Short mmCIF file of C-alpha atoms in Angstrom, two decimals:
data_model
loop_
_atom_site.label_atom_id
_atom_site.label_comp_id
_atom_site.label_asym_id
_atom_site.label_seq_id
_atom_site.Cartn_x
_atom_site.Cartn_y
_atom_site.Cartn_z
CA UNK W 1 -23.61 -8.77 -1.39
CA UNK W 2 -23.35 -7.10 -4.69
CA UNK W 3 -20.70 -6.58 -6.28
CA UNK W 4 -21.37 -2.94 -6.19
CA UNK W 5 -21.97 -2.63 -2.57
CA UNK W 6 -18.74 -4.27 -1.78
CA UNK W 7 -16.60 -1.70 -3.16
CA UNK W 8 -18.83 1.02 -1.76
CA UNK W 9 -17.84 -0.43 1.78
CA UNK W 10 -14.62 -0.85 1.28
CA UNK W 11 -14.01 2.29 -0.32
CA UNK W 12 -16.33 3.60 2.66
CA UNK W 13 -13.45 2.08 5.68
CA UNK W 14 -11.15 3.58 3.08
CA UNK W 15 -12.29 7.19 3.45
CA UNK W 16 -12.17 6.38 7.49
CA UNK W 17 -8.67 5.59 7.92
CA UNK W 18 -7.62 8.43 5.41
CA UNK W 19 -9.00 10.35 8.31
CA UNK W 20 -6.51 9.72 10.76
CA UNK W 21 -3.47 8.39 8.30
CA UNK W 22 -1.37 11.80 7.21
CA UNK W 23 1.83 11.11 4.94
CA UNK W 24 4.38 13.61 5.50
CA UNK W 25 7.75 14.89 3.33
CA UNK W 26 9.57 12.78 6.18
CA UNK W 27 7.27 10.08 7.12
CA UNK W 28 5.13 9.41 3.66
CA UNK W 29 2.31 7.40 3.45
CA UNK W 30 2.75 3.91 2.34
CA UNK W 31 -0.29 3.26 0.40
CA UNK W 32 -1.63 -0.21 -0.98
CA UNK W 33 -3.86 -0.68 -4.22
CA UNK W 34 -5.19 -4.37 -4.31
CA UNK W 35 -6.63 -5.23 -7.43
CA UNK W 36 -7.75 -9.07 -8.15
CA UNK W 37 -4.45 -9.48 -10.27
CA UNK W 38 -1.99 -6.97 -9.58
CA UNK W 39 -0.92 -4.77 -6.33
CA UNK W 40 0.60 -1.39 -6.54
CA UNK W 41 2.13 1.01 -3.66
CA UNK W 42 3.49 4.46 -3.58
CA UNK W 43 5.11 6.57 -0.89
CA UNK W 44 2.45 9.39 -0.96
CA UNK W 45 3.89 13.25 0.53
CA UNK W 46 0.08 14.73 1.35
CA UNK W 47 1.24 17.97 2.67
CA UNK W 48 2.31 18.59 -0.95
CA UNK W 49 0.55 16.28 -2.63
CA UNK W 50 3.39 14.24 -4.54
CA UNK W 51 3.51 10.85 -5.35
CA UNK W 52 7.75 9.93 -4.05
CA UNK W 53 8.32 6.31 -5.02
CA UNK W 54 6.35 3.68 -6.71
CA UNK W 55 6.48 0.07 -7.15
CA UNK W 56 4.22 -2.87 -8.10
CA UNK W 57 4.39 -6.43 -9.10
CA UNK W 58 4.25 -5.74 -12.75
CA UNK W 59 7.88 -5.10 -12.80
CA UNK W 60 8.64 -7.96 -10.26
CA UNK W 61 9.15 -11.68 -11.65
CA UNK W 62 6.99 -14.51 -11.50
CA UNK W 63 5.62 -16.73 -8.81
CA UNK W 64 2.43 -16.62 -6.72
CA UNK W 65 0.59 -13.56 -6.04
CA UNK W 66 1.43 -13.33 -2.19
CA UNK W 67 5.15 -13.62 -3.01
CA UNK W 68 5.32 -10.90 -5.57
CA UNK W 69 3.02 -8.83 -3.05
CA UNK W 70 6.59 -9.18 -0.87
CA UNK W 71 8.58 -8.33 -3.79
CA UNK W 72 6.88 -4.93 -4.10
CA UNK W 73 7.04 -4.56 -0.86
CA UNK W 74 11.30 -5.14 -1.05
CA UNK W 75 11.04 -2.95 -3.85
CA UNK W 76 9.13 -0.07 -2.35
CA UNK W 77 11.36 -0.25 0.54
CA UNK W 78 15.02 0.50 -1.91
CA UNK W 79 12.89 3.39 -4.10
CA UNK W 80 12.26 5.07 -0.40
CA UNK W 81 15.80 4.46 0.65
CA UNK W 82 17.21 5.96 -2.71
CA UNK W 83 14.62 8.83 -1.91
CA UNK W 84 16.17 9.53 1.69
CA UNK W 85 13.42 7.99 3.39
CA UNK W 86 13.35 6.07 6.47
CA UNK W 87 10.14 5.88 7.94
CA UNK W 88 6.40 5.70 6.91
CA UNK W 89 2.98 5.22 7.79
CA UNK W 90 0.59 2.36 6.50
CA UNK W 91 -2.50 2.98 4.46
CA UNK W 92 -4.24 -0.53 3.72
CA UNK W 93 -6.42 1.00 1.71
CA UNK W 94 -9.46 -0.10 3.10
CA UNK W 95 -8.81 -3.85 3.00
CA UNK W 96 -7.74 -5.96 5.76
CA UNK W 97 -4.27 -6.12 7.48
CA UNK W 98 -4.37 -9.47 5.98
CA UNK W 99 -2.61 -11.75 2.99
CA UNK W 100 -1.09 -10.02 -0.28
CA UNK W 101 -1.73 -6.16 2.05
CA UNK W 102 0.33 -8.08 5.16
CA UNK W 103 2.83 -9.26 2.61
CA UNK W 104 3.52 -5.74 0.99
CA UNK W 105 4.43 -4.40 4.63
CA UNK W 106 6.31 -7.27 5.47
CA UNK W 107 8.27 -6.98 2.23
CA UNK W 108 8.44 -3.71 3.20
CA UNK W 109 9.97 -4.12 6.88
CA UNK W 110 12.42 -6.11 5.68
CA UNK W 111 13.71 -4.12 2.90
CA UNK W 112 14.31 -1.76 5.86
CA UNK W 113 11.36 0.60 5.97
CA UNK W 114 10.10 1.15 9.06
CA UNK W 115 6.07 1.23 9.21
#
């Protein structure tokens, strides 16, 4: 599979959760960015189209890229709880519930966001 074609189907499962995954001013969106290096997340408010909190493993330390997936995770979790919020709900961004995404909730969970 070309290169190509792989991001147009994952961008294509991408574009079919977004249709049932809403992010609210009191239950945001959680959503992941996987890159081959790096991974981002934000708290997303769609009804108003704001970006709340941010985080990614640029500003965490150093070690393997599944354990700074659960640092950003940790750190998402304490910008949403500085931010007033509690809950949210998961966009995986069209990759699988799997890995450095899995991580990044799990960081997430235990920094005491509930997903």
């Amino acid at each position: 599979m070309q290169a190509q074609a792989k991001r147009q189907a994952r961008l294509r499962r991408h574009r079919r959760g977004r249709r049932k995954v809403l992010g609210t001013a009191q239950r945001p969106r959680l959503a992941i960015y996987r890159s081959n290096r790096h991974i981002y997340a934000q708290l997303v408010d769609d009804t108003s189209a704001r970006t709340l909190a941010a985080a990614s493993d640029l500003e965490a330390g150093a070690g393997k890229k599944t354990e700074r997936a659960k640092q950003v995770g940790q750190a998402i979790a304490e910008h949403a709880r500085q931010a007033g919020i509690e809950r949210a709900v998961f966009d995986r961004g069209g990759r699988l519930y799997h890995g450095r995404v899995k991580a990044v909730a799990d960081g997430a969970r235990e920094g005491g966001l509930s997903i």
